[in-house]
């Protein structure tokens, strides 16, 4: 016959708290009326501890996430030590760096937990008016460098035709504004990889012909 697990008694911020075996530090603090901030926790869901805002000092080498750290008998927990407060301030600052202020939830219902925490720790938010500008700036392909000051042309004289297409520099953009070279390649020294091919082959070297069926 299995024995019934004994209750666990721990100390949170100097208060003795007794909880059933298997309870977390967050559960124990909540039962004692001690508030531990948290963003990713929902009582109806299994705790995952991803936001790390609920970190507390349990006397170990690193801070522990209260929502997933099991309470232990005799454990001493500090929920607001200077180290804990610095950690929460840093995490809040990182989260607010990409959070428009006020967000839609804060504007409509006024209960955004992240913005409430930012106000508590005096962490500034990002102006919601800059969101459109940032989105527009990131609309293009992230790994492609567009060099509108250069284009490929075919030599006009037959004497230079064998050299194939060459890269030339454009004095202006299509809008008429002066072009800006965004790279370090010199048009006068750049040699295309197809320069050694005859003109007829260079013209058809790219794009390649579709495979025969």
PDB file of C-alpha atoms in Angstrom:
ATOM      1  CA  UNK A   1       0.000   0.000   0.000  1.00  0.00           C
ATOM      2  CA  UNK A   2       1.497   3.291  -1.125  1.00  0.00           C
ATOM      3  CA  UNK A   3       1.911   6.077   1.355  1.00  0.00           C
ATOM      4  CA  UNK A   4       0.184   9.412   0.884  1.00  0.00           C
ATOM      5  CA  UNK A   5       2.731  12.125  -0.034  1.00  0.00           C
ATOM      6  CA  UNK A   6       3.395  14.424   2.863  1.00  0.00           C
ATOM      7  CA  UNK A   7       2.795  18.177   2.516  1.00  0.00           C
ATOM      8  CA  UNK A   8       5.793  20.361   1.783  1.00  0.00           C
ATOM      9  CA  UNK A   9       6.756  23.394   3.840  1.00  0.00           C
ATOM     10  CA  UNK A  10       8.976  26.079   2.348  1.00  0.00           C
ATOM     11  CA  UNK A  11       9.770  29.711   3.020  1.00  0.00           C
ATOM     12  CA  UNK A  12       8.902  32.409   0.474  1.00  0.00           C
ATOM     13  CA  UNK A  13      10.069  35.947   1.210  1.00  0.00           C
ATOM     14  CA  UNK A  14      10.261  35.072   4.898  1.00  0.00           C
ATOM     15  CA  UNK A  15       6.761  33.541   5.025  1.00  0.00           C
ATOM     16  CA  UNK A  16       6.298  29.862   5.852  1.00  0.00           C
ATOM     17  CA  UNK A  17       4.072  28.174   3.267  1.00  0.00           C
ATOM     18  CA  UNK A  18       2.750  24.605   3.265  1.00  0.00           C
ATOM     19  CA  UNK A  19       1.600  23.071  -0.025  1.00  0.00           C
ATOM     20  CA  UNK A  20       0.795  19.569  -1.306  1.00  0.00           C
ATOM     21  CA  UNK A  21       3.612  17.513  -2.764  1.00  0.00           C
ATOM     22  CA  UNK A  22       4.099  18.223  -6.463  1.00  0.00           C
ATOM     23  CA  UNK A  23       3.170  21.901  -6.232  1.00  0.00           C
ATOM     24  CA  UNK A  24       5.382  24.444  -7.944  1.00  0.00           C
ATOM     25  CA  UNK A  25       6.982  27.494  -6.370  1.00  0.00           C
ATOM     26  CA  UNK A  26       4.525  29.622  -8.328  1.00  0.00           C
ATOM     27  CA  UNK A  27       1.573  27.670  -6.872  1.00  0.00           C
ATOM     28  CA  UNK A  28       2.967  28.015  -3.360  1.00  0.00           C
ATOM     29  CA  UNK A  29       3.474  31.764  -3.734  1.00  0.00           C
ATOM     30  CA  UNK A  30      -0.028  32.212  -5.138  1.00  0.00           C
ATOM     31  CA  UNK A  31      -1.547  30.272  -2.218  1.00  0.00           C
ATOM     32  CA  UNK A  32       0.348  32.552   0.186  1.00  0.00           C
ATOM     33  CA  UNK A  33      -0.839  35.697  -1.594  1.00  0.00           C
ATOM     34  CA  UNK A  34       2.647  36.519  -2.888  1.00  0.00           C
ATOM     35  CA  UNK A  35       2.644  37.881  -6.415  1.00  0.00           C
ATOM     36  CA  UNK A  36       5.159  36.550  -8.933  1.00  0.00           C
ATOM     37  CA  UNK A  37       4.840  38.172 -12.374  1.00  0.00           C
ATOM     38  CA  UNK A  38       4.425  35.823 -15.316  1.00  0.00           C
ATOM     39  CA  UNK A  39       3.530  36.165 -18.997  1.00  0.00           C
ATOM     40  CA  UNK A  40       3.341  32.651 -20.443  1.00  0.00           C
ATOM     41  CA  UNK A  41       1.428  30.921 -17.642  1.00  0.00           C
ATOM     42  CA  UNK A  42      -2.201  29.834 -17.778  1.00  0.00           C
ATOM     43  CA  UNK A  43      -3.808  27.807 -14.996  1.00  0.00           C
ATOM     44  CA  UNK A  44      -5.663  25.703 -17.600  1.00  0.00           C
ATOM     45  CA  UNK A  45      -2.473  24.753 -19.469  1.00  0.00           C
ATOM     46  CA  UNK A  46       0.674  22.857 -18.579  1.00  0.00           C
ATOM     47  CA  UNK A  47       3.455  25.278 -17.532  1.00  0.00           C
ATOM     48  CA  UNK A  48       6.261  25.702 -20.053  1.00  0.00           C
ATOM     49  CA  UNK A  49       8.474  28.387 -18.488  1.00  0.00           C
ATOM     50  CA  UNK A  50       9.439  30.130 -21.716  1.00  0.00           C
ATOM     51  CA  UNK A  51       9.036  33.804 -20.780  1.00  0.00           C
ATOM     52  CA  UNK A  52      11.359  33.506 -17.735  1.00  0.00           C
ATOM     53  CA  UNK A  53       9.714  36.550 -16.169  1.00  0.00           C
ATOM     54  CA  UNK A  54       8.719  34.461 -13.138  1.00  0.00           C
ATOM     55  CA  UNK A  55      12.328  33.719 -12.167  1.00  0.00           C
ATOM     56  CA  UNK A  56      13.031  33.516  -8.443  1.00  0.00           C
ATOM     57  CA  UNK A  57      16.096  32.945  -6.307  1.00  0.00           C
ATOM     58  CA  UNK A  58      16.083  29.497  -4.695  1.00  0.00           C
ATOM     59  CA  UNK A  59      19.696  29.623  -3.546  1.00  0.00           C
ATOM     60  CA  UNK A  60      21.153  27.827  -6.557  1.00  0.00           C
ATOM     61  CA  UNK A  61      23.747  28.915  -9.101  1.00  0.00           C
ATOM     62  CA  UNK A  62      21.060  30.176 -11.479  1.00  0.00           C
ATOM     63  CA  UNK A  63      17.606  31.651 -11.054  1.00  0.00           C
ATOM     64  CA  UNK A  64      14.674  29.262 -11.423  1.00  0.00           C
ATOM     65  CA  UNK A  65      11.406  29.733 -13.287  1.00  0.00           C
ATOM     66  CA  UNK A  66       8.792  29.561 -10.530  1.00  0.00           C
ATOM     67  CA  UNK A  67       6.053  28.171 -12.786  1.00  0.00           C
ATOM     68  CA  UNK A  68       7.990  24.951 -13.490  1.00  0.00           C
ATOM     69  CA  UNK A  69      10.259  24.668 -10.429  1.00  0.00           C
ATOM     70  CA  UNK A  70       8.896  22.095  -8.026  1.00  0.00           C
ATOM     71  CA  UNK A  71       8.620  23.191  -4.421  1.00  0.00           C
ATOM     72  CA  UNK A  72      10.869  21.313  -2.013  1.00  0.00           C
ATOM     73  CA  UNK A  73      10.634  20.836   1.715  1.00  0.00           C
ATOM     74  CA  UNK A  74      12.800  23.404   3.513  1.00  0.00           C
ATOM     75  CA  UNK A  75      13.369  25.476   0.361  1.00  0.00           C
ATOM     76  CA  UNK A  76      13.985  29.196   0.833  1.00  0.00           C
ATOM     77  CA  UNK A  77      12.698  31.371  -2.004  1.00  0.00           C
ATOM     78  CA  UNK A  78      13.321  35.052  -2.645  1.00  0.00           C
ATOM     79  CA  UNK A  79      10.981  36.523  -5.244  1.00  0.00           C
ATOM     80  CA  UNK A  80      12.387  40.049  -5.386  1.00  0.00           C
ATOM     81  CA  UNK A  81      16.117  40.026  -4.706  1.00  0.00           C
ATOM     82  CA  UNK A  82      18.278  42.589  -6.567  1.00  0.00           C
ATOM     83  CA  UNK A  83      19.435  39.837  -8.932  1.00  0.00           C
ATOM     84  CA  UNK A  84      15.844  38.800  -9.657  1.00  0.00           C
ATOM     85  CA  UNK A  85      14.775  42.389 -10.285  1.00  0.00           C
ATOM     86  CA  UNK A  86      17.694  42.996 -12.661  1.00  0.00           C
ATOM     87  CA  UNK A  87      16.847  39.832 -14.570  1.00  0.00           C
ATOM     88  CA  UNK A  88      13.195  40.772 -14.940  1.00  0.00           C
ATOM     89  CA  UNK A  89      14.067  44.302 -16.005  1.00  0.00           C
ATOM     90  CA  UNK A  90      16.432  42.984 -18.677  1.00  0.00           C
ATOM     91  CA  UNK A  91      13.902  40.444 -19.984  1.00  0.00           C
ATOM     92  CA  UNK A  92      11.154  43.071 -20.054  1.00  0.00           C
ATOM     93  CA  UNK A  93      13.429  45.411 -21.994  1.00  0.00           C
ATOM     94  CA  UNK A  94      14.180  42.705 -24.561  1.00  0.00           C
ATOM     95  CA  UNK A  95      10.494  41.892 -25.015  1.00  0.00           C
ATOM     96  CA  UNK A  96       9.502  45.549 -25.292  1.00  0.00           C
ATOM     97  CA  UNK A  97      12.137  46.229 -27.958  1.00  0.00           C
ATOM     98  CA  UNK A  98       9.848  44.629 -30.554  1.00  0.00           C
ATOM     99  CA  UNK A  99       6.501  45.461 -28.950  1.00  0.00           C
ATOM    100  CA  UNK A 100       4.540  48.474 -30.305  1.00  0.00           C
ATOM    101  CA  UNK A 101       3.285  50.756 -27.548  1.00  0.00           C
ATOM    102  CA  UNK A 102       0.411  50.869 -27.035  1.00  0.00           C
ATOM    103  CA  UNK A 103      -0.454  47.532 -28.638  1.00  0.00           C
ATOM    104  CA  UNK A 104      -3.952  46.667 -29.851  1.00  0.00           C
ATOM    105  CA  UNK A 105      -4.858  44.934 -26.611  1.00  0.00           C
ATOM    106  CA  UNK A 106      -3.661  47.829 -24.483  1.00  0.00           C
ATOM    107  CA  UNK A 107      -5.527  50.294 -26.699  1.00  0.00           C
ATOM    108  CA  UNK A 108      -8.789  48.329 -26.610  1.00  0.00           C
ATOM    109  CA  UNK A 109      -8.952  46.760 -23.137  1.00  0.00           C
ATOM    110  CA  UNK A 110      -6.012  48.312 -21.279  1.00  0.00           C
ATOM    111  CA  UNK A 111      -4.795  45.017 -19.806  1.00  0.00           C
ATOM    112  CA  UNK A 112      -1.601  44.135 -21.686  1.00  0.00           C
ATOM    113  CA  UNK A 113       0.474  42.310 -19.059  1.00  0.00           C
ATOM    114  CA  UNK A 114       3.758  43.088 -20.801  1.00  0.00           C
ATOM    115  CA  UNK A 115       3.098  46.828 -20.949  1.00  0.00           C
ATOM    116  CA  UNK A 116       2.002  46.813 -17.294  1.00  0.00           C
ATOM    117  CA  UNK A 117       5.296  45.171 -16.404  1.00  0.00           C
ATOM    118  CA  UNK A 118       7.203  47.674 -18.537  1.00  0.00           C
ATOM    119  CA  UNK A 119       5.567  50.518 -16.619  1.00  0.00           C
ATOM    120  CA  UNK A 120       6.466  48.845 -13.322  1.00  0.00           C
ATOM    121  CA  UNK A 121      10.140  48.564 -14.298  1.00  0.00           C
ATOM    122  CA  UNK A 122      10.227  51.926 -16.131  1.00  0.00           C
ATOM    123  CA  UNK A 123      11.104  50.243 -19.425  1.00  0.00           C
ATOM    124  CA  UNK A 124      10.288  52.422 -22.451  1.00  0.00           C
ATOM    125  CA  UNK A 125       8.317  50.929 -25.307  1.00  0.00           C
ATOM    126  CA  UNK A 126       8.516  51.325 -29.064  1.00  0.00           C
ATOM    127  CA  UNK A 127       6.176  53.926 -30.523  1.00  0.00           C
ATOM    128  CA  UNK A 128       3.396  52.124 -32.397  1.00  0.00           C
ATOM    129  CA  UNK A 129       3.651  54.786 -35.115  1.00  0.00           C
ATOM    130  CA  UNK A 130       7.027  53.402 -36.213  1.00  0.00           C
ATOM    131  CA  UNK A 131       5.666  49.941 -36.896  1.00  0.00           C
ATOM    132  CA  UNK A 132       4.622  50.738 -40.458  1.00  0.00           C
ATOM    133  CA  UNK A 133       7.990  52.240 -41.317  1.00  0.00           C
ATOM    134  CA  UNK A 134       9.843  49.241 -39.943  1.00  0.00           C
ATOM    135  CA  UNK A 135       7.553  46.836 -41.805  1.00  0.00           C
ATOM    136  CA  UNK A 136       8.044  48.725 -45.077  1.00  0.00           C
ATOM    137  CA  UNK A 137      11.816  48.719 -44.669  1.00  0.00           C
ATOM    138  CA  UNK A 138      11.799  44.949 -44.173  1.00  0.00           C
ATOM    139  CA  UNK A 139       9.464  44.218 -47.097  1.00  0.00           C
ATOM    140  CA  UNK A 140      12.252  43.411 -49.580  1.00  0.00           C
ATOM    141  CA  UNK A 141      14.211  40.150 -49.843  1.00  0.00           C
ATOM    142  CA  UNK A 142      16.543  40.024 -46.824  1.00  0.00           C
ATOM    143  CA  UNK A 143      19.500  38.350 -48.550  1.00  0.00           C
ATOM    144  CA  UNK A 144      19.593  40.219 -51.890  1.00  0.00           C
ATOM    145  CA  UNK A 145      21.690  43.348 -52.483  1.00  0.00           C
ATOM    146  CA  UNK A 146      20.256  45.420 -55.306  1.00  0.00           C
ATOM    147  CA  UNK A 147      22.855  47.375 -57.269  1.00  0.00           C
ATOM    148  CA  UNK A 148      20.825  49.615 -59.558  1.00  0.00           C
ATOM    149  CA  UNK A 149      23.946  51.518 -60.656  1.00  0.00           C
ATOM    150  CA  UNK A 150      25.157  48.563 -62.762  1.00  0.00           C
ATOM    151  CA  UNK A 151      23.660  46.706 -65.700  1.00  0.00           C
ATOM    152  CA  UNK A 152      24.792  44.240 -68.382  1.00  0.00           C
ATOM    153  CA  UNK A 153      25.082  45.402 -72.000  1.00  0.00           C
ATOM    154  CA  UNK A 154      26.405  43.906 -75.230  1.00  0.00           C
ATOM    155  CA  UNK A 155      29.378  45.604 -76.953  1.00  0.00           C
ATOM    156  CA  UNK A 156      28.399  47.472 -80.119  1.00  0.00           C
ATOM    157  CA  UNK A 157      31.573  46.922 -82.147  1.00  0.00           C
ATOM    158  CA  UNK A 158      32.398  43.609 -83.754  1.00  0.00           C
ATOM    159  CA  UNK A 159      35.989  43.909 -82.511  1.00  0.00           C
ATOM    160  CA  UNK A 160      34.863  43.538 -78.925  1.00  0.00           C
ATOM    161  CA  UNK A 161      31.909  41.240 -79.565  1.00  0.00           C
ATOM    162  CA  UNK A 162      33.911  38.144 -78.719  1.00  0.00           C
ATOM    163  CA  UNK A 163      34.314  39.345 -75.170  1.00  0.00           C
ATOM    164  CA  UNK A 164      30.593  38.872 -74.574  1.00  0.00           C
ATOM    165  CA  UNK A 165      28.418  41.018 -72.310  1.00  0.00           C
ATOM    166  CA  UNK A 166      30.153  43.484 -69.984  1.00  0.00           C
ATOM    167  CA  UNK A 167      29.173  45.231 -66.762  1.00  0.00           C
ATOM    168  CA  UNK A 168      28.875  49.004 -66.999  1.00  0.00           C
ATOM    169  CA  UNK A 169      28.162  51.746 -64.527  1.00  0.00           C
ATOM    170  CA  UNK A 170      24.994  53.804 -64.689  1.00  0.00           C
ATOM    171  CA  UNK A 171      25.349  57.566 -64.088  1.00  0.00           C
ATOM    172  CA  UNK A 172      21.779  57.882 -62.856  1.00  0.00           C
ATOM    173  CA  UNK A 173      18.929  55.831 -61.512  1.00  0.00           C
ATOM    174  CA  UNK A 174      15.665  55.471 -63.369  1.00  0.00           C
ATOM    175  CA  UNK A 175      14.285  58.356 -61.317  1.00  0.00           C
ATOM    176  CA  UNK A 176      17.092  60.667 -62.426  1.00  0.00           C
ATOM    177  CA  UNK A 177      18.814  60.766 -59.031  1.00  0.00           C
ATOM    178  CA  UNK A 178      22.593  60.159 -58.902  1.00  0.00           C
ATOM    179  CA  UNK A 179      23.384  56.465 -58.550  1.00  0.00           C
ATOM    180  CA  UNK A 180      25.186  55.156 -55.507  1.00  0.00           C
ATOM    181  CA  UNK A 181      27.504  52.179 -55.757  1.00  0.00           C
ATOM    182  CA  UNK A 182      26.734  49.865 -52.856  1.00  0.00           C
ATOM    183  CA  UNK A 183      29.570  47.422 -53.464  1.00  0.00           C
ATOM    184  CA  UNK A 184      33.301  47.272 -54.026  1.00  0.00           C
ATOM    185  CA  UNK A 185      33.363  45.670 -57.511  1.00  0.00           C
ATOM    186  CA  UNK A 186      34.869  47.952 -60.154  1.00  0.00           C
ATOM    187  CA  UNK A 187      32.957  47.811 -63.493  1.00  0.00           C
ATOM    188  CA  UNK A 188      36.211  48.341 -65.395  1.00  0.00           C
ATOM    189  CA  UNK A 189      37.898  45.274 -63.868  1.00  0.00           C
ATOM    190  CA  UNK A 190      34.940  42.940 -63.486  1.00  0.00           C
ATOM    191  CA  UNK A 191      34.961  39.996 -65.914  1.00  0.00           C
ATOM    192  CA  UNK A 192      31.782  37.980 -66.384  1.00  0.00           C
ATOM    193  CA  UNK A 193      32.163  34.197 -66.071  1.00  0.00           C
ATOM    194  CA  UNK A 194      30.878  33.724 -69.634  1.00  0.00           C
ATOM    195  CA  UNK A 195      33.423  36.114 -71.236  1.00  0.00           C
ATOM    196  CA  UNK A 196      35.398  33.223 -72.758  1.00  0.00           C
ATOM    197  CA  UNK A 197      32.349  31.879 -74.622  1.00  0.00           C
ATOM    198  CA  UNK A 198      31.492  32.836 -78.220  1.00  0.00           C
ATOM    199  CA  UNK A 199      28.777  35.470 -78.540  1.00  0.00           C
ATOM    200  CA  UNK A 200      26.190  32.939 -79.695  1.00  0.00           C
ATOM    201  CA  UNK A 201      26.849  30.736 -76.662  1.00  0.00           C
ATOM    202  CA  UNK A 202      27.140  33.642 -74.233  1.00  0.00           C
ATOM    203  CA  UNK A 203      23.730  34.910 -75.263  1.00  0.00           C
ATOM    204  CA  UNK A 204      22.186  31.521 -74.555  1.00  0.00           C
ATOM    205  CA  UNK A 205      24.277  30.556 -71.535  1.00  0.00           C
ATOM    206  CA  UNK A 206      21.657  31.995 -69.191  1.00  0.00           C
ATOM    207  CA  UNK A 207      18.946  31.150 -68.562  1.00  0.00           C
ATOM    208  CA  UNK A 208      19.640  27.515 -69.460  1.00  0.00           C
ATOM    209  CA  UNK A 209      17.359  25.818 -71.949  1.00  0.00           C
ATOM    210  CA  UNK A 210      14.696  23.507 -70.481  1.00  0.00           C
ATOM    211  CA  UNK A 211      15.505  19.799 -70.716  1.00  0.00           C
ATOM    212  CA  UNK A 212      14.218  17.997 -73.796  1.00  0.00           C
ATOM    213  CA  UNK A 213      11.211  15.794 -73.265  1.00  0.00           C
TER     214      UNK A 213
END
